[in-house]
């Protein structure tokens, strides 16, 4: 059974809670990504997505200089790099998450696993489970 470490994206860009949403949006644009883990003193303290910026800032009339800490999600769900793809896909589907930070057992961020990583993992059961969990019509 494949481990998450075999399918995750290992290169991770990071933001900080004191970044502005303009700075984070620029980082996301540069890296062509839709979410960014937020770290503070080598600790994962949040995640911010392009959707967070739109719904929690722009839609409420907050400016581009708004700090990320005001719009990020603080209750972070994560998995470990030695977890099975099947287990993580099931967990992500249950939680309705399209992306999840990957930590090693020392709780250091080592990657991100996403819907596309699972879809290309070669595990059809995990892919199907994940897709059904996160791609539900409203």
mmCIF file of C-alpha atoms in Angstrom, residues 13 21 23-36 48-51 53:
data_model
loop_
_atom_site.group_PDB
_atom_site.id
_atom_site.type_symbol
_atom_site.label_atom_id
_atom_site.label_comp_id
_atom_site.label_asym_id
_atom_site.label_seq_id
_atom_site.Cartn_x
_atom_site.Cartn_y
_atom_site.Cartn_z
ATOM 1 C CA UNK A 13 5.636 27.534 -0.026
ATOM 2 C CA UNK A 21 -3.490 39.036 1.944
ATOM 3 C CA UNK A 23 1.473 39.309 -0.216
ATOM 4 C CA UNK A 24 -0.044 35.849 0.190
ATOM 5 C CA UNK A 25 -2.080 36.198 -3.008
ATOM 6 C CA UNK A 26 1.125 37.162 -4.858
ATOM 7 C CA UNK A 27 2.928 34.092 -3.452
ATOM 8 C CA UNK A 28 0.027 31.898 -4.526
ATOM 9 C CA UNK A 29 -0.033 33.436 -8.004
ATOM 10 C CA UNK A 30 3.727 33.026 -8.419
ATOM 11 C CA UNK A 31 3.612 29.366 -7.390
ATOM 12 C CA UNK A 32 0.303 28.680 -9.213
ATOM 13 C CA UNK A 33 -1.298 27.237 -6.069
ATOM 14 C CA UNK A 34 -4.665 27.700 -4.387
ATOM 15 C CA UNK A 35 -3.647 27.303 -0.760
ATOM 16 C CA UNK A 36 -0.771 28.235 1.456
ATOM 17 C CA UNK A 48 -5.227 30.181 3.757
ATOM 18 C CA UNK A 49 -6.842 29.470 0.418
ATOM 19 C CA UNK A 50 -7.788 31.664 -2.496
ATOM 20 C CA UNK A 51 -11.390 31.011 -1.457
ATOM 21 C CA UNK A 53 -9.325 35.505 0.630
#
